[in-house]
Every structure is written in structure tokens, then in C-alpha cells.
Amino acid sequence: MTTEKDTLNYGPVLFHYDLFPEKLEQHGRVKKVITKRGTFALKEAEMSEDERSWFTHVIQRLSEIGFHQVVPLYPTKFGDYTVQLGSRTYYLMPWFASDERNERAKDEVLIDHLGKIHALTLKEQDFSNEVVEHSYQYLMNRWENRQYEMERFTEEAEQKTYMSPFELTYLSHFHQIMRMTEEAKRRLKEWYETCQREKRYRSVLCHGKVSRNHLIFNPTGEGHLLNFEKAVLDTPIRDLAVYFRRAAHQKEWSAEEGKSLLDLYEKHVPLLNEERGLLISYLSYPEPVFNAVDLYCMKRNDYSQIEMVHRLESRIRAMKKIRDFCDAIMMAPPPAPLEQTDSIPTKIHINDEGDHI
Amino acid sequence: MELINTLEKEYELYGMRWKEKPHIIMTDYGEKRIRYWSENEGMRWHIRWRDESSKGSGAVPDRMIRTKSGEPAIKYGNRWLTVHDHTETLYGCEDVERWGQFIATLLNAAVSVKNQEVFLKQIEPPVFDLNHCMTLAQKYLEANFQCMVTSIKESKQRLEFSRAIKNRMRNHALPVLDKELSVKNGKKIFHFLFYQGGESLPVKGYLPLRKFMVEWLEQTSPSSLKRLLTEVNKHFSLEQEQGLLLLAEVVMPWELYDCLDQLDNSSLERMIDGLKRYEDCWEKNRTLVKTVTEWFDEKRRKVAL
């Protein structure tokens, strides 16, 4: 339902597109804008000036390199692709109604598109010891600190005469969680050593926020990606890890399904051995479980014990599926050789807290 | 119809017809204004300040609507032509915060003039000419009108003060502003400030802002002007060199030209009317100088405390 207030609030933004809304509907962070000229999706975001220009550049670049399965941005009448109003940034896209017939195919289309983008933007970078060293040390330190926090939580829980159901659940899986942590660290160290030895590192344009929600189908049934606000040049594993970690939380998801999706991806970009190791490392690290513990420690009054336990159990179940998936991908065939290119990355983001569930 | 046809071909605008030939057209997307430019560099400057000052101030200047191929202007005969939004509803002076933020954005854009330097270097800041004023005043001075004697004396003192500041600040870049900075150009679309800029050659220095402040004062009050300065200062610092340069322009007795313009000794009645207007004009500007200097004093005192 559109109110006069809505029209006034969004009027200054829609003015840039010469749109006069007949109706505005809220769909998450997107407004559905119904006008005489058609129906549009207005996305609200928080971006700095640099992020805005990078975001616009990414969308344009994807089109230039031949990837057209991106929800296009409409330019304003002044030729800009975003509108800045106070601290908020807005951009306008066509509105695609959700088509449930395509829901089942979503993961395949998503992974296929991701593979295409990665293949089109793949570059083998000149090896920079400093960059790799910094990235490795940063992540290893963060993981060790997190591990230490979890060990402390465990010790405190063990000293209690009566443990809470949450603590009890956590403790009964503690050794398994720690085994996965150690596995993640071991794999990360291996990745680092291989990088040092092989002196190679590949980067692609990562979507940065891969999710089923960021794929929609146009009226002809063609899947389009959206929300490139967090796009970044990084290892292809960044996107894959975010995707598979999320996917593992779906009830029906299985290691076999994950393996066939990874095979689909590898038709576009066959992974190098060290990249496969890095993927296993990212996925093995039980960050989602640790986040559930954080939530328990900080917001235990906001949720019931049963809710907290359910959340933790669901994450542990996902962790087990992830472990099976990692076992499956370790046995993958060796990848095809690379072509040489010449660009140098300024930094490698090999992990990001925001990517975790 | 030839121009309408050209516009329809070049722009994503439909249903075009004249409302006020040759400047205002109606389209399916509302009224649009057409501006004509005979000089390309001047137009480029106007495109730039409009684009720059649209960034994040919560106000929207009348930027050039882009053509289908993304250009801000089209060549039409031996001139250039640009298309802008247009509305008549005035914004008024109630929303001091929005105006202050917009002026600050204008000033920020106006002091960062890295591009088009050659064009801008050719523009000289306006210079106050006391000798010219004295020549104009000569024929009235014999009558020894009190208001004239006082104002000319004060003008000399203010001129000296202003020159001293400008001399001290001579190494600091002056802003380059649209000549027609005016409250009347502030229009309302939805509830936001839509600012319709001008077409003239830009002015180097704070004179356009001084004129804007005189106008603001006419429509509001000294306390409102102080609030406006406070709002500007939140986004564009007036507590350093640029503030002093603004103060120098405010103190400069520019109003003496306007005061002398009011005088007419063709009859006694006209002379008396002229002197009344002279006094009014002088007093109005005196209030400006007093208000602005008070604002700077208050700022300094707050810092000292």
C-alpha cells in the first residue's frame, strides 16, 4: 500500500528517473515501484563513493566482456547508475516476478552463471609473497583467536554443575568441531605452502554475496544475477565457499548434489589443487557453529533455549554435510592447465566474516 | 517544430509541445526548460557545477538531462542546447538546514576547480571601484546629506578592512560560483529543494553568495541568516581561509553602487525619495555586515571558550 509519506520519501529518488509511482510495495530492501511506464525494482543500499563507482564499473564491465545474465541497471535521466540521497544509495532495475517453476533449477543456474563470470574474468596473477603471507597470517590468526574463544567457552561450561541444554549440545560435539578447525588450519597451511612453492595465484571477479536470493528469472525464464554491491577481485574460492556453506543449510541438500554442482562449475573453471584445498579449508572451518555460540553468549535473553539448541543443531548437521562434501571433492580429477596473463592483485581477501551464515 | 523534432530524436522524452517558446516545453514526463549556449567552455562549466553539487546534499540542481547517447548537450545550429527540469513552485527559506547543506555542497564544488583551469584562469574576480562611486556621488556631496557622508566614510573603512583580509588570503583559491545565486531559484519538487541555476559566465569569489545572503535577510531575519551560516559551516568550513574570504566580500561596500543608483536630483521630490531608498539600501546591507561579523565573532568566542 502506498502512502503519501512513501511517495514523498521516494519522490526525490524517482525524480531522477522521471517516474511517478502509482503504488510502492516493500520487498525486503527492494521497493516494487508500479508506474504508468512499467514496474521497477528500486534497491536501497549503503555504499561509499568508491563502492558506488566500482559497483557501476562491475555491471558495465560484465556486459562488455559478454556476460549478459545480470539484471540491468537503468540510468537516471542525468546518466548516472546510482542515486545518492544522504547516506543512502539507490539504483533502479526492471522488476522480474518470481517464477516458482524455476526454483528447483536455481542452484544449477546460479553455479553455472558464477562459473561463466569466473571464467571470463580469470587471471593468473604475478606471485606476491607479501600479499599471500599477509592474507595467510591474517586468516590464521583470526581462526586461532576464534578457536581460543571457543575453548574458553567449553572450559567455563565444563566447570558448571548444571549445564544448559545449549552447552550440553555444544560439548557433545566439541571434539568433532575442533577436529574440523584443525583440518581447516592444516589445509590453509598447505595452500600457503603450495602458493610459496608454485608461485602462482589466480583471481576472478567474485560476486561477493552469492545467494539463491540473488538470482531471479526474467519473463522468458532466463536466470539473471543481481546485487553486485560486494563484488571484488579475489580467489574463485571466495564465492564457492560462500555458496556451498549456505547451500549446506538447506534441508534437502546433500554432498552428492554439492559434488555435481561443483562439477558443473568446473566445466567453466577447473580448480587447481591448491584452490581445491583452500575450498576445503574454508568450508571445514566451523565458523557458523562458532557464530551460534556467540549468539548464545550475547543474546541468550532474546531467544529461548530450545531456539538456541535448534540453531546449533542445524549448524552442526550442516557441518557434517560439509565434511562429507569435502571428502567427495578431495577425490576430484586434476585440473586443466592455465593460460598466462599479466595483471597484479593489490590484495587477496581470502576470507570475510560477513560471508558466514 | 524543427527544434521539437530534433529534441524528440535526441532525447528519451515523449509528447513534446511548446509551453513558452523558446524556453519551456511540456513532455509526458513534466515541464522541461531549454537553455541555449553560444559558448562551449561556459556551458561545460555549468554542466560540471551542476553535476558536482548534486552529490549527496539532499538538494537537486537542474542538471542537464542526458541525450539517448548519454551526452549532456546537443549542437543546434551554431549554438549548444541543453534540456533541464522546470517548475515554478518556490521552496522558500523555512528549511534552513537544506539550504545550508546545498550551499556548502556548491562551495565545495566551487573551490575544487581542477578541471577547466585555463577557462577559469581567464575569469577575474570583480573589483570594487571607490573612485567610480566618488565620481557618481560628486554632484550630491555638496548638499552634505548626512546619510551619504556617513556611508561614504564607512565605505572607505570597510574597503580598507576588506582589502587587508584579501591581501592576507591572496594565496588561497577563490571559489567559482554561478552568478545568479538566488533564493528565488530554489524550487520545490515533492518536498525537496530543486535549484535552478543560471546561464551566465561564472564569477570568481564570494560576491554571488553575498547577494544571496542579502536576499535571504530580506525574506527572513538576522537569526535565520546566522543559522544558515551555521548549517553551511557544518559541511564547508567557514572557520578558516574560506570564511575570511567570505567575510572580506561581505564587508566590501558593494551596496554603495546600488545606493547611488537610487539618487535622482531632477526634482526635490525625487531627490527626497532617492535619499530614502539610499538609506534603506544602506541599512539593509549594514544589517548583513553586522549579522555576518557577529556570527564570526560568536564562532571565535566559542572556540576561545
PDB file of N, CA, C and O in Angstrom, chain A residues 169-197:
ATOM      1  N   THR A 169      24.701 -29.608  24.352  1.00  0.00           N
ATOM      2  CA  THR A 169      24.726 -29.965  22.922  1.00  0.00           C
ATOM      3  C   THR A 169      26.092 -29.608  22.326  1.00  0.00           C
ATOM      4  O   THR A 169      26.692 -30.379  21.580  1.00  0.00           O
ATOM      5  N   TYR A 170      26.553 -28.405  22.666  1.00  0.00           N
ATOM      6  CA  TYR A 170      27.836 -27.951  22.121  1.00  0.00           C
ATOM      7  C   TYR A 170      28.963 -28.892  22.552  1.00  0.00           C
ATOM      8  O   TYR A 170      29.787 -29.328  21.736  1.00  0.00           O
ATOM      9  N   LEU A 171      28.954 -29.219  23.854  1.00  0.00           N
ATOM     10  CA  LEU A 171      30.054 -30.043  24.367  1.00  0.00           C
ATOM     11  C   LEU A 171      30.051 -31.443  23.773  1.00  0.00           C
ATOM     12  O   LEU A 171      31.109 -32.026  23.550  1.00  0.00           O
ATOM     13  N   SER A 172      28.851 -31.949  23.497  1.00  0.00           N
ATOM     14  CA  SER A 172      28.824 -33.308  22.945  1.00  0.00           C
ATOM     15  C   SER A 172      29.395 -33.364  21.525  1.00  0.00           C
ATOM     16  O   SER A 172      29.699 -34.443  21.017  1.00  0.00           O
ATOM     17  N   HIS A 173      29.504 -32.194  20.879  1.00  0.00           N
ATOM     18  CA  HIS A 173      30.099 -32.185  19.530  1.00  0.00           C
ATOM     19  C   HIS A 173      31.454 -31.485  19.506  1.00  0.00           C
ATOM     20  O   HIS A 173      32.014 -31.277  18.441  1.00  0.00           O
ATOM     21  N   PHE A 174      31.929 -31.125  20.690  1.00  0.00           N
ATOM     22  CA  PHE A 174      33.117 -30.264  20.750  1.00  0.00           C
ATOM     23  C   PHE A 174      34.330 -30.858  20.027  1.00  0.00           C
ATOM     24  O   PHE A 174      35.018 -30.192  19.248  1.00  0.00           O
ATOM     25  N   HIS A 175      34.594 -32.149  20.270  1.00  0.00           N
ATOM     26  CA  HIS A 175      35.807 -32.745  19.678  1.00  0.00           C
ATOM     27  C   HIS A 175      35.748 -32.763  18.154  1.00  0.00           C
ATOM     28  O   HIS A 175      36.723 -32.486  17.475  1.00  0.00           O
ATOM     29  N   GLN A 176      34.528 -33.038  17.687  1.00  0.00           N
ATOM     30  CA  GLN A 176      34.339 -33.052  16.229  1.00  0.00           C
ATOM     31  C   GLN A 176      34.552 -31.641  15.653  1.00  0.00           C
ATOM     32  O   GLN A 176      35.194 -31.479  14.602  1.00  0.00           O
ATOM     33  N   ILE A 177      34.045 -30.643  16.373  1.00  0.00           N
ATOM     34  CA  ILE A 177      34.184 -29.254  15.915  1.00  0.00           C
ATOM     35  C   ILE A 177      35.672 -28.869  15.871  1.00  0.00           C
ATOM     36  O   ILE A 177      36.158 -28.264  14.910  1.00  0.00           O
ATOM     37  N   MET A 178      36.382 -29.272  16.908  1.00  0.00           N
ATOM     38  CA  MET A 178      37.806 -28.933  16.961  1.00  0.00           C
ATOM     39  C   MET A 178      38.600 -29.666  15.875  1.00  0.00           C
ATOM     40  O   MET A 178      39.553 -29.134  15.322  1.00  0.00           O
ATOM     41  N   ARG A 179      38.170 -30.910  15.581  1.00  0.00           N
ATOM     42  CA  ARG A 179      38.844 -31.655  14.518  1.00  0.00           C
ATOM     43  C   ARG A 179      38.699 -30.906  13.184  1.00  0.00           C
ATOM     44  O   ARG A 179      39.644 -30.789  12.415  1.00  0.00           O
ATOM     45  N   MET A 180      37.504 -30.380  12.969  1.00  0.00           N
ATOM     46  CA  MET A 180      37.282 -29.642  11.710  1.00  0.00           C
ATOM     47  C   MET A 180      38.087 -28.344  11.692  1.00  0.00           C
ATOM     48  O   MET A 180      38.594 -27.927  10.653  1.00  0.00           O
ATOM     49  N   THR A 181      38.211 -27.723  12.867  1.00  0.00           N
ATOM     50  CA  THR A 181      39.011 -26.497  12.949  1.00  0.00           C
ATOM     51  C   THR A 181      40.466 -26.798  12.578  1.00  0.00           C
ATOM     52  O   THR A 181      41.093 -26.065  11.805  1.00  0.00           O
ATOM     53  N   GLU A 182      40.976 -27.895  13.154  1.00  0.00           N
ATOM     54  CA  GLU A 182      42.372 -28.266  12.881  1.00  0.00           C
ATOM     55  C   GLU A 182      42.564 -28.615  11.397  1.00  0.00           C
ATOM     56  O   GLU A 182      43.568 -28.263  10.786  1.00  0.00           O
ATOM     57  N   GLU A 183      41.559 -29.301  10.861  1.00  0.00           N
ATOM     58  CA  GLU A 183      41.610 -29.660   9.444  1.00  0.00           C
ATOM     59  C   GLU A 183      41.656 -28.389   8.569  1.00  0.00           C
ATOM     60  O   GLU A 183      42.441 -28.298   7.612  1.00  0.00           O
ATOM     61  N   ALA A 184      40.812 -27.412   8.940  1.00  0.00           N
ATOM     62  CA  ALA A 184      40.764 -26.159   8.179  1.00  0.00           C
ATOM     63  C   ALA A 184      42.136 -25.471   8.233  1.00  0.00           C
ATOM     64  O   ALA A 184      42.656 -25.005   7.204  1.00  0.00           O
ATOM     65  N   LYS A 185      42.743 -25.461   9.423  1.00  0.00           N
ATOM     66  CA  LYS A 185      44.042 -24.794   9.576  1.00  0.00           C
ATOM     67  C   LYS A 185      45.130 -25.535   8.786  1.00  0.00           C
ATOM     68  O   LYS A 185      45.989 -24.913   8.164  1.00  0.00           O
ATOM     69  N   ARG A 186      45.038 -26.864   8.845  1.00  0.00           N
ATOM     70  CA  ARG A 186      46.048 -27.658   8.133  1.00  0.00           C
ATOM     71  C   ARG A 186      45.957 -27.399   6.620  1.00  0.00           C
ATOM     72  O   ARG A 186      46.955 -27.194   5.951  1.00  0.00           O
ATOM     73  N   ARG A 187      44.727 -27.364   6.133  1.00  0.00           N
ATOM     74  CA  ARG A 187      44.518 -27.125   4.696  1.00  0.00           C
ATOM     75  C   ARG A 187      44.966 -25.717   4.295  1.00  0.00           C
ATOM     76  O   ARG A 187      45.500 -25.512   3.202  1.00  0.00           O
ATOM     77  N   LEU A 188      44.729 -24.779   5.185  1.00  0.00           N
ATOM     78  CA  LEU A 188      45.127 -23.399   4.885  1.00  0.00           C
ATOM     79  C   LEU A 188      46.658 -23.320   4.786  1.00  0.00           C
ATOM     80  O   LEU A 188      47.206 -22.668   3.897  1.00  0.00           O
ATOM     81  N   LYS A 189      47.304 -24.026   5.715  1.00  0.00           N
ATOM     82  CA  LYS A 189      48.772 -24.022   5.721  1.00  0.00           C
ATOM     83  C   LYS A 189      49.304 -24.677   4.433  1.00  0.00           C
ATOM     84  O   LYS A 189      50.250 -24.178   3.813  1.00  0.00           O
ATOM     85  N   GLU A 190      48.620 -25.738   4.039  1.00  0.00           N
ATOM     86  CA  GLU A 190      49.018 -26.416   2.791  1.00  0.00           C
ATOM     87  C   GLU A 190      48.875 -25.479   1.585  1.00  0.00           C
ATOM     88  O   GLU A 190      49.722 -25.435   0.707  1.00  0.00           O
ATOM     89  N   TRP A 191      47.756 -24.756   1.591  1.00  0.00           N
ATOM     90  CA  TRP A 191      47.508 -23.800   0.490  1.00  0.00           C
ATOM     91  C   TRP A 191      48.653 -22.770   0.447  1.00  0.00           C
ATOM     92  O   TRP A 191      49.203 -22.478  -0.613  1.00  0.00           O
ATOM     93  N   TYR A 192      49.008 -22.293   1.627  1.00  0.00           N
ATOM     94  CA  TYR A 192      50.062 -21.286   1.724  1.00  0.00           C
ATOM     95  C   TYR A 192      51.386 -21.842   1.203  1.00  0.00           C
ATOM     96  O   TYR A 192      52.092 -21.207   0.406  1.00  0.00           O
ATOM     97  N   GLU A 193      51.699 -23.067   1.611  1.00  0.00           N
ATOM     98  CA  GLU A 193      52.966 -23.678   1.191  1.00  0.00           C
ATOM     99  C   GLU A 193      52.993 -23.935  -0.317  1.00  0.00           C
ATOM    100  O   GLU A 193      54.008 -23.721  -0.969  1.00  0.00           O
ATOM    101  N   THR A 194      51.835 -24.365  -0.838  1.00  0.00           N
ATOM    102  CA  THR A 194      51.781 -24.615  -2.294  1.00  0.00           C
ATOM    103  C   THR A 194      51.956 -23.300  -3.054  1.00  0.00           C
ATOM    104  O   THR A 194      52.665 -23.248  -4.063  1.00  0.00           O
ATOM    105  N   CYS A 195      51.303 -22.256  -2.564  1.00  0.00           N
ATOM    106  CA  CYS A 195      51.454 -20.936  -3.212  1.00  0.00           C
ATOM    107  C   CYS A 195      52.924 -20.532  -3.231  1.00  0.00           C
ATOM    108  O   CYS A 195      53.430 -20.030  -4.236  1.00  0.00           O
ATOM    109  N   GLN A 196      53.583 -20.742  -2.091  1.00  0.00           N
ATOM    110  CA  GLN A 196      55.004 -20.387  -1.981  1.00  0.00           C
ATOM    111  C   GLN A 196      55.837 -21.196  -2.988  1.00  0.00           C
ATOM    112  O   GLN A 196      56.738 -20.657  -3.622  1.00  0.00           O
ATOM    113  N   ARG A 197      55.492 -22.478  -3.092  1.00  0.00           N
ATOM    114  CA  ARG A 197      56.277 -23.368  -3.939  1.00  0.00           C
ATOM    115  C   ARG A 197      55.994 -23.115  -5.423  1.00  0.00           C
ATOM    116  O   ARG A 197      56.892 -22.934  -6.215  1.00  0.00           O
TER     117      ARG A 197
END
